[in-house]
Amino acid sequence: TLLPADPESIESWMALYEVHGASIAVFNDFELDYVEAYGVKSHITKEPVTEHTLFQAASMGKSVSAFGVLSLVQEGSISLDTEINEYLTSWHLPYNAMQEKRKVTMRRLLSHTAGTTVSGFRG
């Protein structure tokens, strides 16, 4: 296992994995509690990362979305096993032959078994 020179330093981990810029946000009780920016947006321009720099969330959004959905399930606002179109208002998931056998539910969407997953996303 590779370890950076200083395992307690974020900059040291960034150097080890050749990450030019990063930011950390910590939420406490649903409120932003701490933000720290590190490095540069581009190794060419050397423009620094700030607390306002936007990063692509990529797969990190999956756990955040799941947390939100499961919070709604816990409070009884939605069910994991209700057909998803019962909750959608401004748009509905188009029906296809696969849905005739097995409805698209929040449980299936969260587990990537609903047949809606795309392979990759460039941002």
PDB file of N, CA, C and O in Angstrom, residues 78-118:
ATOM      1  N   ILE A  78     -42.596   8.543   0.971  1.00  0.00           N
ATOM      2  CA  ILE A  78     -42.580   7.692  -0.211  1.00  0.00           C
ATOM      3  C   ILE A  78     -42.277   6.255   0.209  1.00  0.00           C
ATOM      4  O   ILE A  78     -41.843   6.006   1.325  1.00  0.00           O
ATOM      5  N   SER A  79     -42.528   5.343  -0.729  1.00  0.00           N
ATOM      6  CA  SER A  79     -42.225   3.928  -0.524  1.00  0.00           C
ATOM      7  C   SER A  79     -41.181   3.509  -1.549  1.00  0.00           C
ATOM      8  O   SER A  79     -41.180   3.995  -2.684  1.00  0.00           O
ATOM      9  N   LEU A  80     -40.317   2.612  -1.166  1.00  0.00           N
ATOM     10  CA  LEU A  80     -39.313   2.107  -2.108  1.00  0.00           C
ATOM     11  C   LEU A  80     -39.937   1.242  -3.193  1.00  0.00           C
ATOM     12  O   LEU A  80     -39.334   1.044  -4.252  1.00  0.00           O
ATOM     13  N   ASP A  81     -41.146   0.735  -2.972  1.00  0.00           N
ATOM     14  CA  ASP A  81     -41.719  -0.247  -3.881  1.00  0.00           C
ATOM     15  C   ASP A  81     -42.928   0.250  -4.670  1.00  0.00           C
ATOM     16  O   ASP A  81     -43.579  -0.523  -5.366  1.00  0.00           O
ATOM     17  N   THR A  82     -43.211   1.541  -4.603  1.00  0.00           N
ATOM     18  CA  THR A  82     -44.279   2.132  -5.408  1.00  0.00           C
ATOM     19  C   THR A  82     -43.723   2.459  -6.789  1.00  0.00           C
ATOM     20  O   THR A  82     -42.584   2.903  -6.923  1.00  0.00           O
ATOM     21  N   GLU A  83     -44.538   2.260  -7.817  1.00  0.00           N
ATOM     22  CA  GLU A  83     -44.094   2.586  -9.173  1.00  0.00           C
ATOM     23  C   GLU A  83     -43.681   4.065  -9.233  1.00  0.00           C
ATOM     24  O   GLU A  83     -44.391   4.945  -8.739  1.00  0.00           O
ATOM     25  N   ILE A  84     -42.535   4.328  -9.822  1.00  0.00           N
ATOM     26  CA  ILE A  84     -41.930   5.663  -9.801  1.00  0.00           C
ATOM     27  C   ILE A  84     -42.829   6.726 -10.440  1.00  0.00           C
ATOM     28  O   ILE A  84     -42.857   7.869  -9.989  1.00  0.00           O
ATOM     29  N   ASN A  85     -43.604   6.368 -11.467  1.00  0.00           N
ATOM     30  CA  ASN A  85     -44.460   7.351 -12.124  1.00  0.00           C
ATOM     31  C   ASN A  85     -45.562   7.895 -11.212  1.00  0.00           C
ATOM     32  O   ASN A  85     -46.114   8.955 -11.480  1.00  0.00           O
ATOM     33  N   GLU A  86     -45.847   7.215 -10.117  1.00  0.00           N
ATOM     34  CA  GLU A  86     -46.832   7.745  -9.168  1.00  0.00           C
ATOM     35  C   GLU A  86     -46.290   8.963  -8.419  1.00  0.00           C
ATOM     36  O   GLU A  86     -47.059   9.736  -7.864  1.00  0.00           O
ATOM     37  N   TYR A  87     -44.967   9.127  -8.387  1.00  0.00           N
ATOM     38  CA  TYR A  87     -44.353  10.262  -7.700  1.00  0.00           C
ATOM     39  C   TYR A  87     -43.953  11.386  -8.654  1.00  0.00           C
ATOM     40  O   TYR A  87     -43.799  12.525  -8.223  1.00  0.00           O
ATOM     41  N   LEU A  88     -43.766  11.076  -9.912  1.00  0.00           N
ATOM     42  CA  LEU A  88     -43.315  12.082 -10.873  1.00  0.00           C
ATOM     43  C   LEU A  88     -44.483  12.949 -11.318  1.00  0.00           C
ATOM     44  O   LEU A  88     -45.578  12.444 -11.544  1.00  0.00           O
ATOM     45  N   THR A  89     -44.243  14.269 -11.449  1.00  0.00           N
ATOM     46  CA  THR A  89     -45.335  15.167 -11.820  1.00  0.00           C
ATOM     47  C   THR A  89     -45.099  15.900 -13.139  1.00  0.00           C
ATOM     48  O   THR A  89     -45.975  15.960 -13.979  1.00  0.00           O
ATOM     49  N   SER A  90     -43.922  16.462 -13.350  1.00  0.00           N
ATOM     50  CA  SER A  90     -43.692  17.241 -14.564  1.00  0.00           C
ATOM     51  C   SER A  90     -43.203  16.381 -15.727  1.00  0.00           C
ATOM     52  O   SER A  90     -43.172  16.834 -16.868  1.00  0.00           O
ATOM     53  N   TRP A  91     -42.838  15.146 -15.440  1.00  0.00           N
ATOM     54  CA  TRP A  91     -42.334  14.219 -16.456  1.00  0.00           C
ATOM     55  C   TRP A  91     -42.612  12.814 -15.958  1.00  0.00           C
ATOM     56  O   TRP A  91     -42.631  12.566 -14.748  1.00  0.00           O
ATOM     57  N   HIS A  92     -42.829  11.899 -16.858  1.00  0.00           N
ATOM     58  CA  HIS A  92     -43.020  10.499 -16.483  1.00  0.00           C
ATOM     59  C   HIS A  92     -42.063   9.620 -17.257  1.00  0.00           C
ATOM     60  O   HIS A  92     -41.756   9.882 -18.416  1.00  0.00           O
ATOM     61  N   LEU A  93     -41.613   8.567 -16.610  1.00  0.00           N
ATOM     62  CA  LEU A  93     -40.737   7.595 -17.240  1.00  0.00           C
ATOM     63  C   LEU A  93     -41.540   6.870 -18.316  1.00  0.00           C
ATOM     64  O   LEU A  93     -42.590   6.287 -18.020  1.00  0.00           O
ATOM     65  N   PRO A  94     -41.088   6.920 -19.568  1.00  0.00           N
ATOM     66  CA  PRO A  94     -41.828   6.229 -20.630  1.00  0.00           C
ATOM     67  C   PRO A  94     -41.867   4.717 -20.382  1.00  0.00           C
ATOM     68  O   PRO A  94     -40.904   4.128 -19.921  1.00  0.00           O
ATOM     69  N   TYR A  95     -42.995   4.119 -20.699  1.00  0.00           N
ATOM     70  CA  TYR A  95     -43.139   2.673 -20.526  1.00  0.00           C
ATOM     71  C   TYR A  95     -42.439   1.943 -21.659  1.00  0.00           C
ATOM     72  O   TYR A  95     -42.360   2.425 -22.776  1.00  0.00           O
ATOM     73  N   ASN A  96     -41.945   0.747 -21.350  1.00  0.00           N
ATOM     74  CA  ASN A  96     -41.390  -0.137 -22.368  1.00  0.00           C
ATOM     75  C   ASN A  96     -41.755  -1.571 -22.002  1.00  0.00           C
ATOM     76  O   ASN A  96     -42.360  -1.827 -20.961  1.00  0.00           O
ATOM     77  N   ALA A  97     -41.372  -2.507 -22.839  1.00  0.00           N
ATOM     78  CA  ALA A  97     -41.748  -3.912 -22.623  1.00  0.00           C
ATOM     79  C   ALA A  97     -41.200  -4.462 -21.312  1.00  0.00           C
ATOM     80  O   ALA A  97     -41.848  -5.284 -20.655  1.00  0.00           O
ATOM     81  N   MET A  98     -40.032  -4.008 -20.900  1.00  0.00           N
ATOM     82  CA  MET A  98     -39.438  -4.497 -19.663  1.00  0.00           C
ATOM     83  C   MET A  98     -40.302  -4.152 -18.449  1.00  0.00           C
ATOM     84  O   MET A  98     -40.426  -4.935 -17.510  1.00  0.00           O
ATOM     85  N   GLN A  99     -40.945  -2.988 -18.475  1.00  0.00           N
ATOM     86  CA  GLN A  99     -41.752  -2.544 -17.342  1.00  0.00           C
ATOM     87  C   GLN A  99     -43.061  -3.314 -17.210  1.00  0.00           C
ATOM     88  O   GLN A  99     -43.685  -3.296 -16.151  1.00  0.00           O
ATOM     89  N   GLU A 100     -43.481  -3.971 -18.267  1.00  0.00           N
ATOM     90  CA  GLU A 100     -44.698  -4.776 -18.172  1.00  0.00           C
ATOM     91  C   GLU A 100     -44.493  -5.951 -17.216  1.00  0.00           C
ATOM     92  O   GLU A 100     -45.421  -6.373 -16.543  1.00  0.00           O
ATOM     93  N   LYS A 101     -43.276  -6.472 -17.164  1.00  0.00           N
ATOM     94  CA  LYS A 101     -42.969  -7.596 -16.288  1.00  0.00           C
ATOM     95  C   LYS A 101     -42.544  -7.146 -14.901  1.00  0.00           C
ATOM     96  O   LYS A 101     -42.816  -7.808 -13.914  1.00  0.00           O
ATOM     97  N   ARG A 102     -41.859  -6.000 -14.837  1.00  0.00           N
ATOM     98  CA  ARG A 102     -41.316  -5.543 -13.557  1.00  0.00           C
ATOM     99  C   ARG A 102     -41.319  -4.013 -13.531  1.00  0.00           C
ATOM    100  O   ARG A 102     -40.589  -3.376 -14.275  1.00  0.00           O
ATOM    101  N   LYS A 103     -42.141  -3.426 -12.673  1.00  0.00           N
ATOM    102  CA  LYS A 103     -42.293  -1.969 -12.609  1.00  0.00           C
ATOM    103  C   LYS A 103     -41.016  -1.294 -12.105  1.00  0.00           C
ATOM    104  O   LYS A 103     -40.250  -1.868 -11.335  1.00  0.00           O
ATOM    105  N   VAL A 104     -40.826  -0.059 -12.548  1.00  0.00           N
ATOM    106  CA  VAL A 104     -39.689   0.732 -12.078  1.00  0.00           C
ATOM    107  C   VAL A 104     -40.086   1.384 -10.758  1.00  0.00           C
ATOM    108  O   VAL A 104     -41.066   2.125 -10.678  1.00  0.00           O
ATOM    109  N   THR A 105     -39.329   1.066  -9.720  1.00  0.00           N
ATOM    110  CA  THR A 105     -39.574   1.601  -8.382  1.00  0.00           C
ATOM    111  C   THR A 105     -38.320   2.318  -7.893  1.00  0.00           C
ATOM    112  O   THR A 105     -37.240   2.197  -8.485  1.00  0.00           O
ATOM    113  N   MET A 106     -38.451   3.027  -6.809  1.00  0.00           N
ATOM    114  CA  MET A 106     -37.297   3.698  -6.234  1.00  0.00           C
ATOM    115  C   MET A 106     -36.241   2.672  -5.805  1.00  0.00           C
ATOM    116  O   MET A 106     -35.050   2.889  -5.979  1.00  0.00           O
ATOM    117  N   ARG A 107     -36.677   1.549  -5.280  1.00  0.00           N
ATOM    118  CA  ARG A 107     -35.733   0.502  -4.883  1.00  0.00           C
ATOM    119  C   ARG A 107     -34.900   0.054  -6.087  1.00  0.00           C
ATOM    120  O   ARG A 107     -33.695  -0.095  -6.006  1.00  0.00           O
ATOM    121  N   ARG A 108     -35.556  -0.161  -7.220  1.00  0.00           N
ATOM    122  CA  ARG A 108     -34.848  -0.614  -8.419  1.00  0.00           C
ATOM    123  C   ARG A 108     -33.966   0.493  -8.982  1.00  0.00           C
ATOM    124  O   ARG A 108     -32.886   0.218  -9.502  1.00  0.00           O
ATOM    125  N   LEU A 109     -34.404   1.735  -8.895  1.00  0.00           N
ATOM    126  CA  LEU A 109     -33.556   2.844  -9.362  1.00  0.00           C
ATOM    127  C   LEU A 109     -32.297   2.961  -8.500  1.00  0.00           C
ATOM    128  O   LEU A 109     -31.192   3.123  -9.019  1.00  0.00           O
ATOM    129  N   LEU A 110     -32.456   2.870  -7.184  1.00  0.00           N
ATOM    130  CA  LEU A 110     -31.302   2.999  -6.287  1.00  0.00           C
ATOM    131  C   LEU A 110     -30.326   1.835  -6.421  1.00  0.00           C
ATOM    132  O   LEU A 110     -29.132   2.000  -6.176  1.00  0.00           O
ATOM    133  N   SER A 111     -30.820   0.669  -6.800  1.00  0.00           N
ATOM    134  CA  SER A 111     -29.946  -0.498  -6.919  1.00  0.00           C
ATOM    135  C   SER A 111     -29.471  -0.733  -8.363  1.00  0.00           C
ATOM    136  O   SER A 111     -28.853  -1.748  -8.649  1.00  0.00           O
ATOM    137  N   HIS A 112     -29.783   0.213  -9.239  1.00  0.00           N
ATOM    138  CA  HIS A 112     -29.363   0.131 -10.648  1.00  0.00           C
ATOM    139  C   HIS A 112     -29.875  -1.133 -11.333  1.00  0.00           C
ATOM    140  O   HIS A 112     -29.186  -1.734 -12.149  1.00  0.00           O
ATOM    141  N   THR A 113     -31.094  -1.527 -10.996  1.00  0.00           N
ATOM    142  CA  THR A 113     -31.702  -2.700 -11.622  1.00  0.00           C
ATOM    143  C   THR A 113     -32.974  -2.333 -12.383  1.00  0.00           C
ATOM    144  O   THR A 113     -33.736  -3.216 -12.773  1.00  0.00           O
ATOM    145  N   ALA A 114     -33.200  -1.034 -12.614  1.00  0.00           N
ATOM    146  CA  ALA A 114     -34.426  -0.573 -13.264  1.00  0.00           C
ATOM    147  C   ALA A 114     -34.295  -0.458 -14.780  1.00  0.00           C
ATOM    148  O   ALA A 114     -35.257  -0.162 -15.470  1.00  0.00           O
ATOM    149  N   GLY A 115     -33.088  -0.651 -15.301  1.00  0.00           N
ATOM    150  CA  GLY A 115     -32.892  -0.571 -16.741  1.00  0.00           C
ATOM    151  C   GLY A 115     -32.724   0.836 -17.263  1.00  0.00           C
ATOM    152  O   GLY A 115     -32.862   1.083 -18.463  1.00  0.00           O
ATOM    153  N   THR A 116     -32.436   1.790 -16.377  1.00  0.00           N
ATOM    154  CA  THR A 116     -32.286   3.186 -16.815  1.00  0.00           C
ATOM    155  C   THR A 116     -30.834   3.665 -16.763  1.00  0.00           C
ATOM    156  O   THR A 116     -30.559   4.794 -17.132  1.00  0.00           O
ATOM    157  N   THR A 117     -29.908   2.836 -16.344  1.00  0.00           N
ATOM    158  CA  THR A 117     -28.525   3.243 -16.163  1.00  0.00           C
ATOM    159  C   THR A 117     -27.839   3.433 -17.513  1.00  0.00           C
ATOM    160  O   THR A 117     -27.989   2.625 -18.414  1.00  0.00           O
ATOM    161  N   VAL A 118     -27.076   4.517 -17.626  1.00  0.00           N
ATOM    162  CA  VAL A 118     -26.240   4.742 -18.791  1.00  0.00           C
ATOM    163  C   VAL A 118     -24.807   4.364 -18.450  1.00  0.00           C
ATOM    164  O   VAL A 118     -24.396   4.424 -17.293  1.00  0.00           O
TER     165      VAL A 118
END
